Amino acid sequence: MKRFIFILFIALLPNIPCLAQEMMGVPFFKNFSAREYNAHNRNFDVLCTDQGFTFVANFEGLLIHDNVVWRVVHTPGISRVTDLSMDKDGKVWFSGINVKGCVESIYGDSIQIRYVQSDKDVNGVMRKKQQEKNSIVDRWNNIEVRNRLKISDDRTLLATATAGVIAINAKGEKVWEVNETDGLCSNSINKLAYDGKGSVWGVTDNGLFRISVSEVYSHFDEHEGLDGQVTCIEMVEGKLFVGTLKGLFLLEDGHFVKVEGIYQSCWHLAETVRKNVIAATSEGVFTYGHSSHRLSNKMSLSILVENDDTFLSGEMDGIYRRGYDGFEEKVDDISYTVLLSRDKHGGIWALTLGGEYYYMAPKAKHFNRQKAGPLSLLFEYEDYLGRHWHSREDGKGLMADNMKKEFAAWFEPFANYNIQAMLINNGIAWVGGNFGLIRINLQLSEKTEPILPEIYLRTFDLKGQKLDITVTTDKHDPLGKTRYSYRLHTDDAWSAWDEDEDIHFQNLAYGRYQLTVRCIDAYGQISETGERFFKIPYPIYMRWYALLLYLVIIGLLVVSWLKYRTRQLQLRQLQLEAIVNERTQELRLAQKKLVRKEKEATVGKLTKGLIDRILNPMNYINNFSHLTLGLTKDLKDNLNDDEEKMTPDIYDDCMDVVDMMKTNLEKIEQHGLSTTRILKAMEEMLKERSAKVEAIDIGNLCQQSIEMLNNYYKEDIEKLHIQVEWEKPEQSITIEANAELLNKSIMSMIANSIYAIKKKYERQQYQPILRLNITQEGAHHLIILYDNGIGIEKTIIGNIFDPFFTTKTTAEAAGVGLYLSQQIIQDFGGNITVKSEKDQYTEFTIIL
């Protein structure tokens, strides 16, 4: 029997590495396309230095990456670079088609290259590489190997010609591999280089890549057959099952396959007593052994296995007890139960999607509502060692209670991950979410500390009081970001952590500085600080001898100022005496002016009274002259009736007297009306124009004026075919004024325009135009009224705003319209201007 067990053990022994390999997954990596590094996609060699630089031999020349940006050095003739090496002094050498040289120095964009002509000038390592190119082809398991890179005693990476990157152990057994199936840019790898900080660079004919070779982490995603967001994980009989929003998947030979028949969203997985997996899905409960079998058709969100025959299922309308043989029993009407858990006493807790807690005691038949419970809607997990894993209160991150600092560092990269599911089995943690599935080797992480990053100051550009620096680190992890912090003096507080590698300082004060920078990697490890001393010297005008000179100058200025001040006081005294005399005279003039103003006001009141007194008799004169004109008509009719009774001479004399009387009465009436018009104009001028000022829309006001124009002058517009142009502004234009007075001014000028157009039309037929529009100049709003009438002569254009000045006859106007319009506009803080050309046009502009 012992012999049989030993033979069985020997037979199974070769399968042990394979089993480990199947569960290994794919390490994290990143591809770099030709578009990213801005050169040819074909690369031949790669080399990493201790200062964090990566050099790539490219078809277009030499690529240099400082962990911040890519830079391309185009060799003469843009010839290709095919080989790289490093001499004992750490200097990088390169060679290629008709080109050889070395990199002397790198500082930001300034790269110093020295080219050589002979192979004698090339370092020995380069010549040895060139001689070894024709050596025998290396192979591993019949796969051509172009480069072997040993990164530890038990790990060697193979750059293969057809199978991507393969990691083997000290026995030559494959541990993991990365190829095009996993998303790698190419299966044909030309060269690998280790940066000493956990990453390996690779060059291909289709771009570059960087692989994280820390085997603490590996992952599975759609390239490994795992499709959809991971929601639950379960290990049954050594088989790993993963439920996603797109079905149930089983890990086989390092690749996930979808379990046939279970294509729905899986919400919960559990292991049955019969060593099968049971899945709660959106289309019911399924069990899987060697094949899938549906146990219910209702959507299930959670499962709890009770015994060999039954399990509890949290479904939409309640919690059910179901059997593997089709048995169904409704336990309670608790809907949307997302978690079911058994406590140490055998009781069962239930948590609903709405955060309600229920508990069913051992041997009880139903659940009872509870105020609180041990379950949470946030992620929680308890492993086989009793460790409690959970997320933060915002639902992100992954941590365990009382974790050691060294162990907790490996979980810092998950700070912003939304963890949905977790399983720990045999020292391996499986973590799932919308990022896929990540495998964490807990045993390896407990024995290994993350590599401490180093920080480098790549550029330091000080111009006056402005400083621009570029910092970077020699370690970049694909799981998280590196952040940086700085301070300018040792007693300053550190700046907040930031991912920006370019740091800018503006308006630095003069003096000495000790710039200190540091970085923190994705694992929360803080690097040692990098320091740089610099000085911003004081300008000449702020140095000590300049300050001494300033003191001397200030002293001289004080003495001069005292002398000047004394003289100024004397002059000031004389000026004050003159001002007193001047003010006395001004006061006297002001008194005289005040007396004159009072007299003028009195004259104005008297004039207003006289106007009132004169208007009354003028009305009698106008009325009686008009009535007498009617009487002359009657008299003339009577004379015509008695013509036969009169001699011809008497009749003719009477008719002449009557006609003369009629003419005289018409003149009396005409001049009486003109006198009345003038008196009313004077009355209008003396009238108080204190009206209520309020916010008005001048667009609406002008629109109202146009409507009044079309109404009052309808016959003239139709008869003369006047073209009225007006377009209301789209936006409201508000000013402080009185709408009635402003509209009166606009209508007064419109009346003048109609008069000018009629006068010109009497002399010649033409196309009359009357245009009103609103524009803006700076802070002023302009109302412009244009007509192409008779215009205004240049000799009188300066007088048109004078009171009682008019080009019309006395019977037609009194000459105060434009004067009053100007006064109204000026009362609102505006003005009126005019431009005109005789017989061409007239344009009034109201400035508000």
mmCIF file with all atom_site columns, C-alpha atoms in Angstrom, residues 209-347:
data_model
loop_
_atom_site.group_PDB
_atom_site.id
_atom_site.type_symbol
_atom_site.label_atom_id
_atom_site.label_alt_id
_atom_site.label_comp_id
_atom_site.label_asym_id
_atom_site.label_entity_id
_atom_site.label_seq_id
_atom_site.pdbx_PDB_ins_code
_atom_site.Cartn_x
_atom_site.Cartn_y
_atom_site.Cartn_z
_atom_site.occupancy
_atom_site.B_iso_or_equiv
_atom_site.pdbx_formal_charge
_atom_site.auth_seq_id
_atom_site.auth_comp_id
_atom_site.auth_asym_id
_atom_site.auth_atom_id
_atom_site.pdbx_PDB_model_num
ATOM 1   C CA . PHE A 1 209 ? 6.201   47.166 -23.402 1.00 0.00 ? 209 PHE A CA 1
ATOM 2   C CA . ARG A 1 210 ? 6.936   47.205 -19.694 1.00 0.00 ? 210 ARG A CA 1
ATOM 3   C CA . ILE A 1 211 ? 6.009   44.227 -17.480 1.00 0.00 ? 211 ILE A CA 1
ATOM 4   C CA . SER A 1 212 ? 5.704   44.234 -13.700 1.00 0.00 ? 212 SER A CA 1
ATOM 5   C CA . VAL A 1 213 ? 7.596   41.082 -12.670 1.00 0.00 ? 213 VAL A CA 1
ATOM 6   C CA . SER A 1 214 ? 6.468   41.172 -9.048  1.00 0.00 ? 214 SER A CA 1
ATOM 7   C CA . GLU A 1 215 ? 4.600   37.857 -8.737  1.00 0.00 ? 215 GLU A CA 1
ATOM 8   C CA . VAL A 1 216 ? 2.610   39.167 -5.802  1.00 0.00 ? 216 VAL A CA 1
ATOM 9   C CA . TYR A 1 217 ? 0.037   40.312 -8.362  1.00 0.00 ? 217 TYR A CA 1
ATOM 10  C CA . SER A 1 218 ? -1.365  38.852 -11.557 1.00 0.00 ? 218 SER A CA 1
ATOM 11  C CA . HIS A 1 219 ? -4.712  39.352 -13.235 1.00 0.00 ? 219 HIS A CA 1
ATOM 12  C CA . PHE A 1 220 ? -7.346  37.888 -15.526 1.00 0.00 ? 220 PHE A CA 1
ATOM 13  C CA . ASP A 1 221 ? -9.590  39.867 -17.887 1.00 0.00 ? 221 ASP A CA 1
ATOM 14  C CA . GLU A 1 222 ? -11.290 39.436 -21.253 1.00 0.00 ? 222 GLU A CA 1
ATOM 15  C CA . HIS A 1 223 ? -7.980  38.365 -22.840 1.00 0.00 ? 223 HIS A CA 1
ATOM 16  C CA . GLU A 1 224 ? -8.041  35.322 -20.539 1.00 0.00 ? 224 GLU A CA 1
ATOM 17  C CA . GLY A 1 225 ? -11.706 34.635 -21.292 1.00 0.00 ? 225 GLY A CA 1
ATOM 18  C CA . LEU A 1 226 ? -13.189 36.407 -18.245 1.00 0.00 ? 226 LEU A CA 1
ATOM 19  C CA . ASP A 1 227 ? -15.971 38.647 -19.544 1.00 0.00 ? 227 ASP A CA 1
ATOM 20  C CA . GLY A 1 228 ? -17.936 41.186 -17.500 1.00 0.00 ? 228 GLY A CA 1
ATOM 21  C CA . GLN A 1 229 ? -17.746 42.756 -14.035 1.00 0.00 ? 229 GLN A CA 1
ATOM 22  C CA . VAL A 1 230 ? -16.831 40.242 -11.332 1.00 0.00 ? 230 VAL A CA 1
ATOM 23  C CA . THR A 1 231 ? -19.537 39.917 -8.651  1.00 0.00 ? 231 THR A CA 1
ATOM 24  C CA . CYS A 1 232 ? -18.722 36.666 -6.772  1.00 0.00 ? 232 CYS A CA 1
ATOM 25  C CA . ILE A 1 233 ? -15.919 34.087 -6.417  1.00 0.00 ? 233 ILE A CA 1
ATOM 26  C CA . GLU A 1 234 ? -15.974 30.515 -5.087  1.00 0.00 ? 234 GLU A CA 1
ATOM 27  C CA . MET A 1 235 ? -13.470 27.637 -4.897  1.00 0.00 ? 235 MET A CA 1
ATOM 28  C CA . VAL A 1 236 ? -15.008 24.136 -5.112  1.00 0.00 ? 236 VAL A CA 1
ATOM 29  C CA . GLU A 1 237 ? -12.888 21.000 -5.091  1.00 0.00 ? 237 GLU A CA 1
ATOM 30  C CA . GLY A 1 238 ? -9.834  23.009 -6.211  1.00 0.00 ? 238 GLY A CA 1
ATOM 31  C CA . LYS A 1 239 ? -11.744 24.576 -9.090  1.00 0.00 ? 239 LYS A CA 1
ATOM 32  C CA . LEU A 1 240 ? -12.073 28.353 -9.231  1.00 0.00 ? 240 LEU A CA 1
ATOM 33  C CA . PHE A 1 241 ? -15.517 29.653 -10.226 1.00 0.00 ? 241 PHE A CA 1
ATOM 34  C CA . VAL A 1 242 ? -16.077 33.348 -10.925 1.00 0.00 ? 242 VAL A CA 1
ATOM 35  C CA . GLY A 1 243 ? -19.489 34.937 -11.410 1.00 0.00 ? 243 GLY A CA 1
ATOM 36  C CA . THR A 1 244 ? -19.830 38.096 -13.485 1.00 0.00 ? 244 THR A CA 1
ATOM 37  C CA . LEU A 1 245 ? -22.636 40.180 -14.938 1.00 0.00 ? 245 LEU A CA 1
ATOM 38  C CA . LYS A 1 246 ? -22.311 38.027 -18.064 1.00 0.00 ? 246 LYS A CA 1
ATOM 39  C CA . GLY A 1 247 ? -22.447 34.547 -16.554 1.00 0.00 ? 247 GLY A CA 1
ATOM 40  C CA . LEU A 1 248 ? -20.463 31.949 -14.642 1.00 0.00 ? 248 LEU A CA 1
ATOM 41  C CA . PHE A 1 249 ? -16.840 31.163 -15.570 1.00 0.00 ? 249 PHE A CA 1
ATOM 42  C CA . LEU A 1 250 ? -14.486 28.298 -14.641 1.00 0.00 ? 250 LEU A CA 1
ATOM 43  C CA . LEU A 1 251 ? -10.685 28.586 -14.645 1.00 0.00 ? 251 LEU A CA 1
ATOM 44  C CA . GLU A 1 252 ? -9.095  25.759 -16.672 1.00 0.00 ? 252 GLU A CA 1
ATOM 45  C CA . ASP A 1 253 ? -5.458  25.615 -17.823 1.00 0.00 ? 253 ASP A CA 1
ATOM 46  C CA . GLY A 1 254 ? -4.846  29.282 -17.031 1.00 0.00 ? 254 GLY A CA 1
ATOM 47  C CA . HIS A 1 255 ? -7.883  30.380 -19.063 1.00 0.00 ? 255 HIS A CA 1
ATOM 48  C CA . PHE A 1 256 ? -11.497 31.021 -18.111 1.00 0.00 ? 256 PHE A CA 1
ATOM 49  C CA . VAL A 1 257 ? -14.286 29.191 -19.913 1.00 0.00 ? 257 VAL A CA 1
ATOM 50  C CA . LYS A 1 258 ? -17.954 30.061 -19.616 1.00 0.00 ? 258 LYS A CA 1
ATOM 51  C CA . VAL A 1 259 ? -20.064 27.449 -17.855 1.00 0.00 ? 259 VAL A CA 1
ATOM 52  C CA . GLU A 1 260 ? -22.564 26.221 -20.406 1.00 0.00 ? 260 GLU A CA 1
ATOM 53  C CA . GLY A 1 261 ? -26.162 27.147 -19.664 1.00 0.00 ? 261 GLY A CA 1
ATOM 54  C CA . ILE A 1 262 ? -25.355 29.890 -17.117 1.00 0.00 ? 262 ILE A CA 1
ATOM 55  C CA . TYR A 1 263 ? -25.134 33.065 -19.168 1.00 0.00 ? 263 TYR A CA 1
ATOM 56  C CA . GLN A 1 264 ? -27.019 35.372 -16.816 1.00 0.00 ? 264 GLN A CA 1
ATOM 57  C CA . SER A 1 265 ? -25.769 37.832 -14.190 1.00 0.00 ? 265 SER A CA 1
ATOM 58  C CA . CYS A 1 266 ? -24.405 35.845 -11.236 1.00 0.00 ? 266 CYS A CA 1
ATOM 59  C CA . TRP A 1 267 ? -24.979 37.524 -7.882  1.00 0.00 ? 267 TRP A CA 1
ATOM 60  C CA . HIS A 1 268 ? -23.817 34.885 -5.398  1.00 0.00 ? 268 HIS A CA 1
ATOM 61  C CA . LEU A 1 269 ? -21.911 31.589 -5.421  1.00 0.00 ? 269 LEU A CA 1
ATOM 62  C CA . ALA A 1 270 ? -21.725 28.917 -2.740  1.00 0.00 ? 270 ALA A CA 1
ATOM 63  C CA . GLU A 1 271 ? -20.378 25.386 -2.295  1.00 0.00 ? 271 GLU A CA 1
ATOM 64  C CA . THR A 1 272 ? -22.974 22.704 -1.633  1.00 0.00 ? 272 THR A CA 1
ATOM 65  C CA . VAL A 1 273 ? -22.559 19.822 0.770   1.00 0.00 ? 273 VAL A CA 1
ATOM 66  C CA . ARG A 1 274 ? -22.357 17.614 -2.318  1.00 0.00 ? 274 ARG A CA 1
ATOM 67  C CA . LYS A 1 275 ? -19.227 19.550 -3.438  1.00 0.00 ? 275 LYS A CA 1
ATOM 68  C CA . ASN A 1 276 ? -20.968 21.278 -6.317  1.00 0.00 ? 276 ASN A CA 1
ATOM 69  C CA . VAL A 1 277 ? -21.201 25.014 -6.948  1.00 0.00 ? 277 VAL A CA 1
ATOM 70  C CA . ILE A 1 278 ? -24.589 26.704 -6.644  1.00 0.00 ? 278 ILE A CA 1
ATOM 71  C CA . ALA A 1 279 ? -25.209 30.061 -8.319  1.00 0.00 ? 279 ALA A CA 1
ATOM 72  C CA . ALA A 1 280 ? -27.851 32.735 -7.667  1.00 0.00 ? 280 ALA A CA 1
ATOM 73  C CA . THR A 1 281 ? -28.504 34.435 -11.021 1.00 0.00 ? 281 THR A CA 1
ATOM 74  C CA . SER A 1 282 ? -30.933 36.900 -12.562 1.00 0.00 ? 282 SER A CA 1
ATOM 75  C CA . GLU A 1 283 ? -32.840 33.991 -14.146 1.00 0.00 ? 283 GLU A CA 1
ATOM 76  C CA . GLY A 1 284 ? -32.933 31.601 -11.240 1.00 0.00 ? 284 GLY A CA 1
ATOM 77  C CA . VAL A 1 285 ? -30.750 29.275 -9.183  1.00 0.00 ? 285 VAL A CA 1
ATOM 78  C CA . PHE A 1 286 ? -28.363 26.884 -10.937 1.00 0.00 ? 286 PHE A CA 1
ATOM 79  C CA . THR A 1 287 ? -26.127 24.106 -9.672  1.00 0.00 ? 287 THR A CA 1
ATOM 80  C CA . TYR A 1 288 ? -23.045 22.854 -11.464 1.00 0.00 ? 288 TYR A CA 1
ATOM 81  C CA . GLY A 1 289 ? -21.075 19.664 -11.021 1.00 0.00 ? 289 GLY A CA 1
ATOM 82  C CA . HIS A 1 290 ? -20.066 18.219 -14.349 1.00 0.00 ? 290 HIS A CA 1
ATOM 83  C CA . SER A 1 291 ? -22.935 20.045 -16.027 1.00 0.00 ? 291 SER A CA 1
ATOM 84  C CA . SER A 1 292 ? -25.340 22.859 -15.142 1.00 0.00 ? 292 SER A CA 1
ATOM 85  C CA . HIS A 1 293 ? -28.844 22.222 -13.804 1.00 0.00 ? 293 HIS A CA 1
ATOM 86  C CA . ARG A 1 294 ? -31.543 24.829 -13.126 1.00 0.00 ? 294 ARG A CA 1
ATOM 87  C CA . LEU A 1 295 ? -33.242 24.592 -9.717  1.00 0.00 ? 295 LEU A CA 1
ATOM 88  C CA . SER A 1 296 ? -35.608 27.595 -9.999  1.00 0.00 ? 296 SER A CA 1
ATOM 89  C CA . ASN A 1 297 ? -36.836 30.127 -12.537 1.00 0.00 ? 297 ASN A CA 1
ATOM 90  C CA . LYS A 1 298 ? -37.067 33.157 -10.236 1.00 0.00 ? 298 LYS A CA 1
ATOM 91  C CA . MET A 1 299 ? -34.338 35.774 -9.946  1.00 0.00 ? 299 MET A CA 1
ATOM 92  C CA . SER A 1 300 ? -32.143 35.067 -6.905  1.00 0.00 ? 300 SER A CA 1
ATOM 93  C CA . LEU A 1 301 ? -29.775 37.553 -5.231  1.00 0.00 ? 301 LEU A CA 1
ATOM 94  C CA . SER A 1 302 ? -28.301 35.446 -2.418  1.00 0.00 ? 302 SER A CA 1
ATOM 95  C CA . ILE A 1 303 ? -27.896 31.816 -1.311  1.00 0.00 ? 303 ILE A CA 1
ATOM 96  C CA . LEU A 1 304 ? -27.238 30.024 1.981   1.00 0.00 ? 304 LEU A CA 1
ATOM 97  C CA . VAL A 1 305 ? -26.693 26.240 1.995   1.00 0.00 ? 305 VAL A CA 1
ATOM 98  C CA . GLU A 1 306 ? -28.504 24.536 4.891   1.00 0.00 ? 306 GLU A CA 1
ATOM 99  C CA . ASN A 1 307 ? -27.818 20.804 4.489   1.00 0.00 ? 307 ASN A CA 1
ATOM 100 C CA . ASP A 1 308 ? -27.545 18.004 1.946   1.00 0.00 ? 308 ASP A CA 1
ATOM 101 C CA . ASP A 1 309 ? -31.045 18.569 0.671   1.00 0.00 ? 309 ASP A CA 1
ATOM 102 C CA . THR A 1 310 ? -32.006 22.247 1.027   1.00 0.00 ? 310 THR A CA 1
ATOM 103 C CA . PHE A 1 311 ? -30.730 25.816 0.728   1.00 0.00 ? 311 PHE A CA 1
ATOM 104 C CA . LEU A 1 312 ? -32.177 29.293 1.278   1.00 0.00 ? 312 LEU A CA 1
ATOM 105 C CA . SER A 1 313 ? -32.630 31.648 -1.689  1.00 0.00 ? 313 SER A CA 1
ATOM 106 C CA . GLY A 1 314 ? -33.171 35.418 -1.377  1.00 0.00 ? 314 GLY A CA 1
ATOM 107 C CA . GLU A 1 315 ? -35.483 36.296 -4.237  1.00 0.00 ? 315 GLU A CA 1
ATOM 108 C CA . MET A 1 316 ? -37.514 39.277 -5.468  1.00 0.00 ? 316 MET A CA 1
ATOM 109 C CA . ASP A 1 317 ? -40.694 38.495 -3.522  1.00 0.00 ? 317 ASP A CA 1
ATOM 110 C CA . GLY A 1 318 ? -39.281 36.727 -0.477  1.00 0.00 ? 318 GLY A CA 1
ATOM 111 C CA . ILE A 1 319 ? -36.922 34.152 1.015   1.00 0.00 ? 319 ILE A CA 1
ATOM 112 C CA . TYR A 1 320 ? -37.460 30.559 -0.164  1.00 0.00 ? 320 TYR A CA 1
ATOM 113 C CA . ARG A 1 321 ? -36.273 27.199 1.043   1.00 0.00 ? 321 ARG A CA 1
ATOM 114 C CA . ARG A 1 322 ? -35.491 25.063 -1.970  1.00 0.00 ? 322 ARG A CA 1
ATOM 115 C CA . GLY A 1 323 ? -34.335 21.519 -2.528  1.00 0.00 ? 323 GLY A CA 1
ATOM 116 C CA . TYR A 1 324 ? -32.088 19.999 -5.174  1.00 0.00 ? 324 TYR A CA 1
ATOM 117 C CA . ASP A 1 325 ? -34.998 17.748 -6.174  1.00 0.00 ? 325 ASP A CA 1
ATOM 118 C CA . GLY A 1 326 ? -37.375 20.670 -6.949  1.00 0.00 ? 326 GLY A CA 1
ATOM 119 C CA . PHE A 1 327 ? -38.761 21.162 -3.443  1.00 0.00 ? 327 PHE A CA 1
ATOM 120 C CA . GLU A 1 328 ? -39.974 24.759 -2.812  1.00 0.00 ? 328 GLU A CA 1
ATOM 121 C CA . GLU A 1 329 ? -41.183 26.443 0.378   1.00 0.00 ? 329 GLU A CA 1
ATOM 122 C CA . LYS A 1 330 ? -41.616 30.169 1.042   1.00 0.00 ? 330 LYS A CA 1
ATOM 123 C CA . VAL A 1 331 ? -40.048 31.037 4.399   1.00 0.00 ? 331 VAL A CA 1
ATOM 124 C CA . ASP A 1 332 ? -40.902 34.740 4.592   1.00 0.00 ? 332 ASP A CA 1
ATOM 125 C CA . ASP A 1 333 ? -42.123 37.728 2.534   1.00 0.00 ? 333 ASP A CA 1
ATOM 126 C CA . ILE A 1 334 ? -38.789 39.582 2.679   1.00 0.00 ? 334 ILE A CA 1
ATOM 127 C CA . SER A 1 335 ? -38.040 40.965 -0.781  1.00 0.00 ? 335 SER A CA 1
ATOM 128 C CA . TYR A 1 336 ? -34.661 41.818 -2.331  1.00 0.00 ? 336 TYR A CA 1
ATOM 129 C CA . THR A 1 337 ? -32.510 39.931 0.177   1.00 0.00 ? 337 THR A CA 1
ATOM 130 C CA . VAL A 1 338 ? -28.917 40.484 -0.966  1.00 0.00 ? 338 VAL A CA 1
ATOM 131 C CA . LEU A 1 339 ? -27.074 38.761 1.916   1.00 0.00 ? 339 LEU A CA 1
ATOM 132 C CA . LEU A 1 340 ? -27.801 35.590 3.936   1.00 0.00 ? 340 LEU A CA 1
ATOM 133 C CA . SER A 1 341 ? -25.407 34.530 6.687   1.00 0.00 ? 341 SER A CA 1
ATOM 134 C CA . ARG A 1 342 ? -25.362 32.024 9.564   1.00 0.00 ? 342 ARG A CA 1
ATOM 135 C CA . ASP A 1 343 ? -23.973 33.141 12.957  1.00 0.00 ? 343 ASP A CA 1
ATOM 136 C CA . LYS A 1 344 ? -22.049 30.971 15.422  1.00 0.00 ? 344 LYS A CA 1
ATOM 137 C CA . HIS A 1 345 ? -25.288 30.042 17.224  1.00 0.00 ? 345 HIS A CA 1
ATOM 138 C CA . GLY A 1 346 ? -26.874 28.612 14.091  1.00 0.00 ? 346 GLY A CA 1
ATOM 139 C CA . GLY A 1 347 ? -29.252 31.520 13.549  1.00 0.00 ? 347 GLY A CA 1
#
